[in-house]
Amino acid sequence: MAPLASPQVAVTGVFRSDEAPPHRLVDMCGLTHQPARITGLDTGGLPPAVQLLVAARTGLVAPGHLARLRERGDVDHATIPIDRKDLAQVLRFAWTSRPDPDVGYAGRAFLDDMPLAHSRLGCSWFTEFSPDLDSAPAVVMCGDSAEDFCYAYTRRRVVAGETYWLPVGPDDEDLSKDLYTEFGRVLYDLAAHPASVRPVLLSSLTLDTDQLHEVRDRLLATPWGRMATSGSPSRVEVTVCTPADLPVRHDLHLLDKVHFGDTLHEPFLGTDQARNVEIPLPSEAAGVDPDSCRWQVDVQDPGNVLPARWALRDAVTADGTSYGVRSSTSGISVDSHGRLFTLAGASLSQRLVQVRLRFPTARQVFTTLLAGAGVTLEESDKGRYTRRMIELWGDFTTLASDLRAGPAASLLSAWSSAEEQPGRIYQDRRYLTLADVSALAGGNEVTARLLLDRYQQRSIAVRGLLLTCGQCVGTAFYRLEDIGPGFRCQRCRQQNQIVRSAWKGQELEPQWYYGLDEVAYQGLRSNIHVPILALAALAESAKSFQPMPEAVVHRTGYPDIEVDLWAIIDGRIVIGEAKISDRLEETKRKETARCAALRGLIEDLSADEFVMATTGPGWYGRTESVVTERIAPAAKVRWLTNLH
């Protein structure tokens, strides 16, 4: 229902289990698919919590639904009775979906005809490959309440696959014993997983921390639990965790078996699609009429992952058609029937949405997210320098590489430093010869020549002469393009000939000198290398990385805030501070005020991570304490040091 929701309105639909589902949800009886058989487990003799566990794994067929299917043709409803003696086996099946081989419902044909299997018509569950997939934590929601069940069920279906519901409660001690014993066996299965140590997180919406620790102790006291934590062949680490601290990662995707992973080569005009996005039809599901079946089309660019935020829905469309379009954990999700109005009697192709998508830049994303809070962004002076330098170098990666320790960094530092360096200084700017650059490159003249040639080709460095006026005796640097048979003095405007007296103090022929572009000079003097190196460190392990230069935040009635780090990394919103010192501000009072303003910005952005980066070996203890106290409750804090 998310495409219809807003920050002010939560869209809900209430319906009874034996009624047709409400608008926008697919009614299986509205499809042309006619199953020959529907299977199920008859758990009426088991406790309600176990019935719910099994139903969450298999699905249930309502009498009215079955009757409507039988009106269209013969349907066999085959069920297998389950009684108390089968409790251990059915619990393991409900938790893991793997039945014991000697039970009547172990056959693949029987499992494939269960109601939930039918609801996946033409689709399968797919898992995104990740190097740390085997070591991802398993989550166990404990408690016999509806809240705990719904949270576990939603998390397993939507957020992360390995989520279990353990319906333990004080009312049925006999059932609790079976639950603990059999779930201890599930823990042992996790311990046999390829990962060396598998974290298991116990959490609950209704049980407090002491009760969760009691659950943990009882689990680990079972024979299976003791073996799961023994380390043979492997082990699990069982800890208690609050719901707010549970990891959120989107591993599972219910996708069409034919269309999943389709690669389309789309023409773009800048960030906008040049034509409407293609809406493929489901491979198997078909509606009895054009509105009986609707689906989502997820459009992904692996190198440009957007934050999953409702507020971005207007920013991800290029033609203003934002109804039914949203930025989700699966890319840009488009509702197949996302048109507001269609003519009665229109065919399916006429009802499908027509929309052009946009992959907005990082600046567009940040601007859009902050606009809802009445906050505006403006590029700072350092931001303009950074943007111009990225243009000069060609891309962010090349610039960051040249700013890391090496010949290029030594050359750039010499051009911008006021300290004692090779070369000659005129009008507060340093100019270097090839010999000077060679010395900075470790005596390698070939490296120096290649570096200077590359910088000249991109207008990062300029070649020229140091010449002296014969009238006012003013010496200055003259670019090659400003020199003809003579030169005009920059101070007194006297026209001079380029003769021996003009390059006094040099060899018989004037030497070429090399100067740095003015914007690059101003940027380096403003220490923009610190945020660039910090962003480069964050980008090293990222698949999708979109940085934004430094910006000033304007909020009516409050002082402006200049923030150094802005980036969208693998769909996560990241902001932060980058310093050459080891503290955020000079005093604790100023640091507290700064952190309060930054926390407000984090909340307005719904930022995922806040970064503290410095070129020094560490952060001042007071700064660490203030940032941890003020900002850590709102976003994950990452500390970066020794940037070079």
XYZ file of C-alpha atoms in Angstrom:
644
model
C 0.000 0.000 0.000
C 3.047 2.266 0.190
C 2.485 4.102 -3.130
C -0.726 5.595 -1.700
C 0.719 6.494 1.696
C 2.108 9.840 2.797
C 3.737 11.336 5.898
C 0.259 12.342 7.093
C -1.847 9.376 5.962
C -1.406 5.665 6.535
C -3.522 3.693 4.066
C -5.082 0.596 5.605
C -7.503 -2.023 4.347
C -9.683 -4.096 6.671
C -11.321 -7.308 5.432
C -12.386 -10.678 6.774
C -10.402 -13.807 5.978
C -13.229 -15.379 3.959
C -13.920 -12.299 1.862
C -12.338 -11.089 -1.355
C -9.297 -8.894 -0.612
C -9.662 -5.114 -0.919
C -8.622 -2.928 -3.832
C -4.946 -3.187 -4.907
C -4.455 -6.723 -3.524
C -4.639 -9.671 -5.915
C -7.582 -12.038 -5.486
C -6.504 -15.534 -6.594
C -10.090 -16.211 -7.691
C -9.748 -13.249 -10.044
C -7.019 -15.033 -12.003
C -7.478 -17.473 -14.860
C -5.316 -20.000 -12.989
C -7.385 -22.994 -11.876
C -5.522 -25.377 -9.512
C -6.386 -29.046 -9.723
C -5.526 -29.585 -6.063
C -4.981 -27.562 -2.908
C -3.145 -29.239 -0.039
C -2.841 -28.359 3.618
C -2.177 -29.541 7.149
C -5.111 -30.022 9.517
C -3.741 -28.639 12.795
C -7.074 -28.148 14.564
C -5.980 -30.397 17.426
C -2.849 -28.356 18.188
C -2.510 -25.220 20.348
C -3.454 -21.953 18.572
C 0.158 -20.697 18.537
C 1.277 -23.802 16.632
C -1.674 -23.500 14.254
C -0.550 -19.953 13.495
C 3.061 -21.029 13.004
C 2.029 -23.672 10.479
C -0.402 -21.353 8.686
C 2.360 -18.754 8.310
C 4.447 -21.375 6.502
C 1.771 -23.104 4.401
C -1.107 -20.653 4.066
C -4.789 -21.440 4.574
C -7.622 -21.796 2.091
C -10.855 -20.092 3.140
C -14.136 -21.990 2.561
C -15.539 -19.198 0.413
C -12.415 -19.142 -1.748
C -12.566 -22.911 -2.226
C -16.247 -22.699 -3.109
C -15.618 -20.045 -5.776
C -12.847 -22.161 -7.303
C -15.122 -25.217 -7.375
C -17.759 -23.208 -9.201
C -15.266 -22.930 -12.075
C -14.147 -26.561 -12.091
C -13.083 -29.587 -10.068
C -10.658 -28.830 -7.237
C -9.376 -31.482 -4.831
C -8.753 -30.252 -1.279
C -6.296 -32.739 0.242
C -5.317 -32.357 3.912
C -3.178 -34.398 6.277
C -4.241 -34.479 9.951
C -1.599 -33.483 12.490
C -1.958 -34.416 16.153
C 0.068 -33.860 19.315
C 2.444 -36.765 18.674
C 3.576 -35.004 15.488
C 4.290 -31.731 17.320
C 8.091 -31.913 17.137
C 8.123 -32.600 13.401
C 5.556 -29.955 12.508
C 7.347 -27.317 14.601
C 10.603 -27.911 12.722
C 8.750 -27.727 9.417
C 6.988 -24.492 10.414
C 10.306 -22.870 11.360
C 12.541 -24.135 8.539
C 10.130 -25.253 5.725
C 12.108 -28.538 5.614
C 9.877 -31.521 6.540
C 11.260 -34.781 7.880
C 11.476 -37.307 5.023
C 9.177 -39.863 6.731
C 6.096 -37.621 7.110
C 3.162 -37.537 4.706
C 3.669 -33.917 3.634
C 7.326 -34.299 2.665
C 6.648 -34.845 -1.003
C 7.461 -31.949 -3.332
C 4.120 -32.299 -5.148
C 2.261 -31.931 -1.845
C 4.274 -28.859 -0.799
C 3.876 -27.203 -4.209
C 0.074 -27.299 -3.926
C -0.158 -25.509 -0.582
C -2.036 -22.167 -0.586
C 1.061 -19.985 -0.139
C 2.791 -21.872 -2.956
C -0.188 -21.155 -5.224
C -0.053 -17.471 -4.286
C 3.466 -17.355 -5.755
C 2.113 -18.194 -9.196
C 4.981 -17.821 -11.665
C 7.291 -16.433 -8.969
C 10.035 -17.718 -6.687
C 12.046 -16.427 -3.778
C 15.476 -15.167 -4.777
C 18.369 -14.210 -2.509
C 20.864 -11.492 -3.328
C 24.416 -12.793 -3.273
C 26.555 -11.293 -0.552
C 30.008 -12.401 0.689
C 28.787 -12.234 4.306
C 25.427 -13.917 3.678
C 26.401 -17.024 5.663
C 27.328 -14.934 8.699
C 24.236 -12.703 8.637
C 22.443 -12.834 11.999
C 19.297 -14.891 12.464
C 16.530 -13.030 14.325
C 14.187 -14.718 16.802
C 11.087 -12.773 17.879
C 9.999 -14.147 21.252
C 6.546 -13.840 22.819
C 3.103 -15.327 22.238
C 1.425 -12.013 21.360
C -0.061 -10.962 18.025
C 2.474 -8.109 17.889
C 5.453 -10.462 18.064
C 3.981 -12.809 15.463
C 3.136 -10.009 13.007
C 6.585 -8.445 13.358
C 8.346 -11.788 12.793
C 6.106 -12.703 9.843
C 6.546 -9.316 8.145
C 10.284 -9.320 8.734
C 10.657 -12.807 7.247
C 8.579 -11.954 4.172
C 9.728 -8.400 3.501
C 13.017 -7.541 5.201
C 15.166 -10.562 5.944
C 14.469 -14.221 5.342
C 15.971 -15.821 8.429
C 13.479 -14.648 11.044
C 11.709 -16.979 13.463
C 8.750 -16.604 15.792
C 9.143 -18.377 19.145
C 5.682 -18.149 20.814
C 6.824 -18.754 24.373
C 4.562 -17.644 27.207
C 3.738 -18.492 30.813
C 0.329 -20.074 30.109
C 1.281 -23.523 28.779
C 4.399 -24.914 30.402
C 4.020 -28.250 28.608
C 3.984 -26.577 25.173
C 6.863 -24.293 26.177
C 9.050 -27.317 26.884
C 8.461 -28.634 23.353
C 9.018 -25.186 21.855
C 12.356 -24.724 23.628
C 13.569 -28.231 22.804
C 12.707 -28.099 19.122
C 13.959 -24.567 18.610
C 17.200 -25.616 20.282
C 17.478 -28.109 17.422
C 16.993 -25.243 14.945
C 19.897 -23.468 16.681
C 22.007 -26.594 16.245
C 21.195 -26.593 12.507
C 22.361 -22.981 12.378
C 25.573 -23.978 14.140
C 26.245 -26.523 11.390
C 26.050 -23.686 8.859
C 29.278 -22.912 6.915
C 29.838 -19.732 8.934
C 32.280 -20.190 11.808
C 30.211 -18.191 14.305
C 26.558 -17.513 13.510
C 24.994 -14.657 15.536
C 21.438 -15.271 16.755
C 19.556 -12.248 18.074
C 16.650 -12.703 20.502
C 14.209 -9.819 20.530
C 10.603 -9.037 21.412
C 7.998 -6.289 21.277
C 6.340 -7.494 24.491
C 8.965 -9.240 26.651
C 11.428 -7.173 28.659
C 15.181 -7.715 28.782
C 15.076 -9.951 31.865
C 12.434 -12.171 30.284
C 14.475 -12.404 27.081
C 17.544 -13.465 29.044
C 15.417 -16.142 30.704
C 14.341 -17.361 27.255
C 17.982 -17.429 26.173
C 19.042 -19.438 29.230
C 16.262 -21.990 28.717
C 17.125 -22.393 25.040
C 20.803 -22.971 25.742
C 19.957 -25.404 28.558
C 18.315 -27.853 26.132
C 20.507 -30.698 24.789
C 20.425 -29.210 21.282
C 21.143 -25.743 22.628
C 24.216 -26.950 24.522
C 25.570 -28.573 21.374
C 24.805 -25.443 19.306
C 27.063 -23.369 21.542
C 29.767 -25.970 22.091
C 31.760 -25.122 18.966
C 31.548 -28.570 17.369
C 31.449 -28.502 14.401
C 30.675 -24.813 14.701
C 28.678 -22.654 17.072
C 26.122 -19.899 17.341
C 26.362 -16.783 19.468
C 22.965 -16.098 21.079
C 22.446 -12.556 22.392
C 19.535 -10.327 23.409
C 18.761 -7.331 21.183
C 16.139 -4.582 21.205
C 13.903 -4.348 18.094
C 15.347 -0.911 17.267
C 18.853 -2.406 17.034
C 17.969 -5.333 14.775
C 19.808 -5.266 11.425
C 17.729 -4.337 8.395
C 18.891 -5.895 5.158
C 16.802 -6.851 2.159
C 17.947 -10.355 1.216
C 14.810 -12.006 -0.139
C 12.887 -10.984 -3.241
C 9.707 -12.575 -4.606
C 10.301 -12.249 -8.355
C 8.865 -13.562 -11.586
C 10.834 -16.649 -12.599
C 11.003 -15.506 -16.228
C 11.610 -11.774 -15.892
C 13.895 -11.584 -12.831
C 17.209 -9.945 -13.637
C 16.104 -8.750 -17.094
C 18.697 -6.295 -18.418
C 17.344 -3.448 -20.513
C 19.506 -0.902 -22.310
C 17.613 2.351 -21.874
C 18.526 5.683 -23.515
C 18.854 8.539 -21.014
C 18.841 12.302 -21.346
C 21.056 13.221 -18.412
C 19.408 11.639 -15.360
C 16.041 11.115 -17.136
C 14.839 8.214 -19.230
C 14.269 9.214 -22.842
C 11.203 6.961 -23.147
C 8.617 5.309 -20.917
C 9.736 2.378 -18.809
C 8.761 -1.005 -20.216
C 6.047 -2.800 -18.203
C 6.413 -6.572 -18.851
C 3.458 -8.902 -18.278
C 3.657 -11.700 -15.676
C 4.838 -14.982 -17.153
C 2.007 -17.083 -15.674
C -0.483 -14.987 -13.707
C -3.311 -13.561 -15.802
C -6.503 -11.836 -14.678
C -10.004 -12.677 -15.826
C -10.350 -8.944 -16.553
C -7.732 -6.135 -16.909
C -7.994 -5.048 -13.255
C -7.936 -8.528 -11.687
C -4.148 -8.744 -11.531
C -1.619 -6.016 -10.781
C 2.072 -6.253 -10.065
C 5.190 -4.225 -9.328
C 8.029 -3.588 -11.781
C 11.356 -2.904 -10.034
C 13.865 -0.892 -12.061
C 17.428 -1.076 -10.749
C 20.749 0.482 -11.646
C 23.386 -1.439 -9.643
C 25.715 1.559 -9.737
C 23.041 4.001 -8.599
C 21.120 2.671 -5.603
C 18.688 5.206 -4.150
C 17.518 5.495 -0.535
C 14.190 3.794 0.112
C 12.251 6.916 1.087
C 8.636 7.779 0.296
C 9.514 11.482 -0.022
C 11.573 10.742 -3.147
C 8.647 9.573 -5.262
C 8.380 12.919 -7.096
C 12.153 12.968 -7.625
C 12.269 9.550 -9.334
C 9.870 10.434 -12.152
C 10.814 12.599 -15.113
C 7.315 13.524 -16.261
C 5.434 14.296 -13.052
C 3.642 10.925 -12.992
C 4.521 9.955 -9.429
C 1.303 8.091 -8.532
C 2.183 4.439 -7.950
C 5.946 5.058 -8.185
C 8.291 4.920 -5.207
C 11.914 4.546 -4.265
C 12.091 1.168 -2.525
C 14.612 -1.353 -1.271
C 14.310 -3.031 -4.696
C 15.108 0.060 -6.770
C 12.415 2.261 -8.281
C 9.169 0.310 -7.930
C 6.384 1.008 -10.394
C 2.758 -0.099 -9.956
C 1.661 -1.778 -13.193
C -1.773 -0.072 -13.009
C -0.456 3.234 -11.724
C -2.701 5.439 -13.852
C -5.082 7.677 -11.939
C -7.837 7.479 -14.558
C -8.681 4.972 -17.299
C -11.700 4.640 -19.543
C -14.235 1.945 -18.757
C -13.740 -1.074 -20.982
C -10.074 -0.260 -21.681
C -7.824 -3.212 -22.452
C -4.933 -4.336 -20.238
C -2.317 -2.605 -22.409
C -4.306 0.647 -22.156
C -4.461 0.393 -18.359
C -0.735 -0.147 -17.834
C 1.119 2.869 -16.483
C 3.194 5.045 -18.796
C 5.985 6.753 -16.899
C 9.509 7.987 -17.498
C 11.844 7.438 -14.584
C 14.723 9.477 -13.257
C 17.755 8.450 -11.248
C 18.274 11.711 -9.346
C 21.705 12.989 -8.368
C 22.819 13.029 -4.751
C 22.098 16.761 -4.568
C 18.552 16.236 -5.862
C 18.012 13.493 -3.280
C 19.266 15.599 -0.355
C 17.375 18.682 -1.520
C 14.133 16.722 -1.847
C 14.444 15.045 1.549
C 15.153 18.331 3.331
C 12.436 20.273 1.514
C 9.769 18.423 3.495
C 11.250 19.836 6.717
C 11.437 23.393 5.337
C 15.215 23.197 5.058
C 17.197 24.371 2.024
C 20.697 23.597 0.742
C 23.237 25.930 -0.805
C 26.624 24.966 -2.170
C 29.393 26.371 0.019
C 32.623 27.969 -1.196
C 34.469 24.731 -0.491
C 31.708 22.864 -2.270
C 32.211 24.964 -5.384
C 35.951 24.330 -5.238
C 35.348 20.592 -4.871
C 32.870 20.461 -7.745
C 35.249 22.390 -10.026
C 38.183 20.157 -9.100
C 36.155 17.020 -9.863
C 35.416 18.548 -13.275
C 39.113 19.281 -13.833
C 40.248 15.797 -12.844
C 37.413 14.132 -14.767
C 35.847 12.170 -11.900
C 35.871 11.823 -8.134
C 37.972 8.644 -8.096
C 40.863 10.180 -10.043
C 40.899 13.271 -7.824
C 40.877 11.190 -4.634
C 43.698 9.013 -5.995
C 45.882 12.070 -6.661
C 45.242 13.414 -3.158
C 46.492 10.225 -1.513
C 50.161 9.983 -0.568
C 52.317 9.788 -3.680
C 54.038 11.944 -6.351
C 50.794 13.711 -7.341
C 49.941 14.549 -3.728
C 53.474 15.864 -3.140
C 53.231 18.075 -6.220
C 49.806 19.458 -5.252
C 51.004 20.076 -1.714
C 54.046 21.981 -2.972
C 51.902 24.215 -5.176
C 49.503 25.080 -2.350
C 51.745 25.066 0.710
C 53.141 28.215 2.324
C 55.966 26.217 3.871
C 59.485 25.891 2.455
C 59.225 23.987 -0.820
C 61.071 23.842 -4.189
C 60.235 26.453 -6.809
C 59.833 30.225 -6.846
C 57.073 32.316 -5.261
C 55.593 35.392 -6.925
C 52.451 37.169 -5.745
C 51.852 34.436 -3.147
C 51.814 31.668 -5.750
C 54.443 28.982 -6.219
C 55.798 28.062 -9.650
C 57.823 24.930 -10.335
C 60.255 23.807 -13.021
C 60.482 20.286 -14.395
C 63.499 19.732 -12.141
C 61.454 20.815 -9.101
C 58.637 18.425 -10.006
C 61.150 15.637 -10.602
C 62.581 16.173 -7.110
C 59.077 15.970 -5.616
C 58.498 12.741 -7.557
C 61.511 11.104 -5.960
C 63.967 12.075 -8.657
C 62.025 10.329 -11.417
C 61.965 12.737 -14.377
C 59.761 10.410 -16.477
C 57.067 10.361 -13.765
C 57.321 14.139 -13.441
C 56.934 14.640 -17.190
C 53.896 12.324 -17.408
C 52.289 14.007 -14.428
C 52.780 17.521 -15.823
C 51.553 16.494 -19.261
C 48.371 15.011 -17.773
C 47.737 18.104 -15.674
C 48.285 20.429 -18.633
C 45.906 18.446 -20.815
C 43.158 18.834 -18.215
C 44.012 22.517 -17.457
C 44.952 21.634 -13.885
C 48.427 23.071 -14.456
C 49.493 25.879 -16.775
C 52.876 26.393 -18.445
C 54.481 29.811 -18.673
C 57.498 32.040 -18.027
C 58.629 34.170 -15.122
C 59.423 37.544 -16.688
C 60.528 40.946 -15.335
C 59.224 44.297 -16.605
C 61.935 46.659 -17.836
C 60.064 49.712 -16.491
C 58.669 48.859 -13.022
C 60.932 45.836 -12.452
C 57.873 43.781 -11.461
C 58.283 40.019 -11.900
C 55.250 37.862 -12.618
C 54.147 34.573 -14.154
C 52.879 34.808 -17.729
C 50.875 31.943 -19.236
C 52.032 30.614 -22.573
C 48.814 31.751 -24.281
C 49.406 35.323 -23.036
C 52.850 35.605 -24.600
C 53.586 36.733 -28.180
C 56.733 38.465 -29.436
C 56.546 40.381 -26.168
C 54.495 40.648 -22.971
C 52.459 43.351 -21.235
C 53.431 43.981 -17.615
C 50.634 42.953 -15.229
C 51.467 45.853 -12.908
C 52.294 48.942 -15.017
C 50.882 47.697 -18.366
C 54.201 48.470 -20.124
C 54.797 46.467 -23.313
C 58.119 44.566 -23.088
C 60.208 42.463 -25.416
C 61.134 38.917 -24.345
C 64.890 39.431 -24.251
C 67.725 38.414 -21.937
C 67.009 41.190 -19.439
C 63.435 39.942 -18.975
C 64.508 36.589 -17.486
C 67.470 37.794 -15.463
C 68.803 35.393 -12.907
C 68.039 32.403 -15.161
C 69.964 30.511 -17.820
C 70.808 31.732 -21.291
C 67.294 30.706 -22.277
C 64.218 31.196 -20.055
C 62.952 28.153 -18.207
C 59.418 26.839 -18.359
C 57.546 27.153 -15.075
C 54.315 25.408 -14.109
C 51.543 26.882 -11.995
C 48.351 25.443 -10.485
C 44.810 26.335 -11.544
C 43.425 29.022 -9.218
C 40.303 27.094 -8.165
C 42.395 24.016 -7.378
C 44.764 26.214 -5.369
C 41.885 27.707 -3.349
C 40.404 24.270 -2.782
C 43.640 22.783 -1.505
C 44.230 25.822 0.722
C 40.730 25.215 2.140
C 41.675 21.620 3.044
C 39.081 20.019 0.797
C 41.386 17.028 0.563
C 40.090 15.897 3.980
C 36.417 15.333 3.015
C 37.500 13.913 -0.353
C 39.801 11.372 1.305
C 37.066 10.547 3.826
C 34.521 9.939 1.076
C 37.065 7.854 -0.829
C 37.556 5.668 2.255
C 33.776 5.194 2.522
C 33.549 4.337 -1.179
C 36.166 1.560 -1.087
C 33.716 -1.231 -0.209
C 30.633 0.324 -1.824
C 28.909 -0.972 -4.953
C 26.946 2.251 -5.405
C 28.486 5.578 -4.394
C 27.137 9.081 -5.047
C 28.933 11.940 -3.258
C 27.867 15.562 -2.994
C 30.296 18.454 -2.336
C 30.176 20.456 0.883
C 26.963 22.427 1.417
C 25.406 24.957 3.786
C 22.070 24.126 5.425
C 19.570 26.984 5.875
C 16.821 26.616 8.470
C 14.590 29.597 9.251
C 15.296 30.969 12.712
C 18.515 28.998 13.193
C 22.184 29.633 12.318
C 23.407 28.140 9.062
C 25.307 24.848 9.253
C 28.126 23.938 6.887
C 28.421 20.163 6.558
C 31.506 18.549 5.017
C 30.401 15.040 4.051
C 27.343 14.131 1.990
C 26.937 10.805 0.193
C 24.507 8.055 -0.744
C 26.334 4.758 -0.302
C 24.557 1.570 -1.371
C 21.252 3.310 -0.747
C 22.252 4.568 2.732
C 22.160 8.276 3.540
C 25.509 9.350 5.005
C 26.597 12.777 6.271
C 29.497 13.807 8.467
C 32.343 16.077 9.503
C 35.922 16.086 8.168
C 38.697 17.852 10.106
C 42.460 18.185 10.205
C 42.218 18.581 13.992
C 41.122 16.036 16.602
C 38.047 17.873 17.856
C 34.778 19.160 16.470
C 34.847 22.551 18.213
C 37.116 24.398 20.628
C 34.911 24.008 23.713
C 32.435 21.441 25.014
C 29.650 24.002 24.921
C 30.207 24.669 21.231
C 30.522 20.961 20.484
C 27.227 20.255 22.245
C 25.463 22.978 20.257
C 27.016 21.731 17.016
C 25.926 18.149 17.703
C 22.390 19.308 18.512
C 22.174 21.058 15.130
C 23.650 18.026 13.340
C 21.196 15.684 15.050
C 18.312 17.818 13.816
C 19.707 17.516 10.298
C 20.089 13.741 10.702
C 16.440 13.443 11.727
C 15.247 15.662 8.872
C 17.171 13.494 6.395
C 16.396 10.191 8.132
C 20.152 9.638 7.727
C 21.526 6.145 8.267
C 25.087 7.019 9.233
C 27.139 9.909 10.601
C 30.903 10.007 9.931
C 33.626 11.708 11.954
C 36.800 11.867 9.844
C 40.216 13.358 10.609
C 43.713 13.299 9.171
C 45.041 12.870 12.707
C 45.718 9.602 14.553
C 42.571 9.860 16.704
C 39.803 11.994 18.157
C 39.884 13.989 21.377
C 38.150 12.133 24.214
C 35.692 14.936 24.908
C 34.635 15.046 21.262
C 34.056 11.291 21.186
C 31.898 11.493 24.329
C 29.762 14.392 23.095
C 29.205 12.872 19.638
C 28.371 9.453 21.098
C 25.935 10.943 23.603
C 24.191 13.374 21.231
C 24.306 11.745 17.793
C 24.673 7.966 18.265
C 21.003 7.545 19.353
C 19.873 9.014 16.005
C 22.292 7.341 13.560
C 25.204 4.940 13.426
C 28.474 6.829 14.047
C 31.610 5.840 12.129
C 35.062 7.132 13.113
C 37.766 7.593 10.462
C 41.361 8.531 11.329
C 44.779 8.805 9.642
C 43.383 9.981 6.330
C 46.232 10.441 3.867
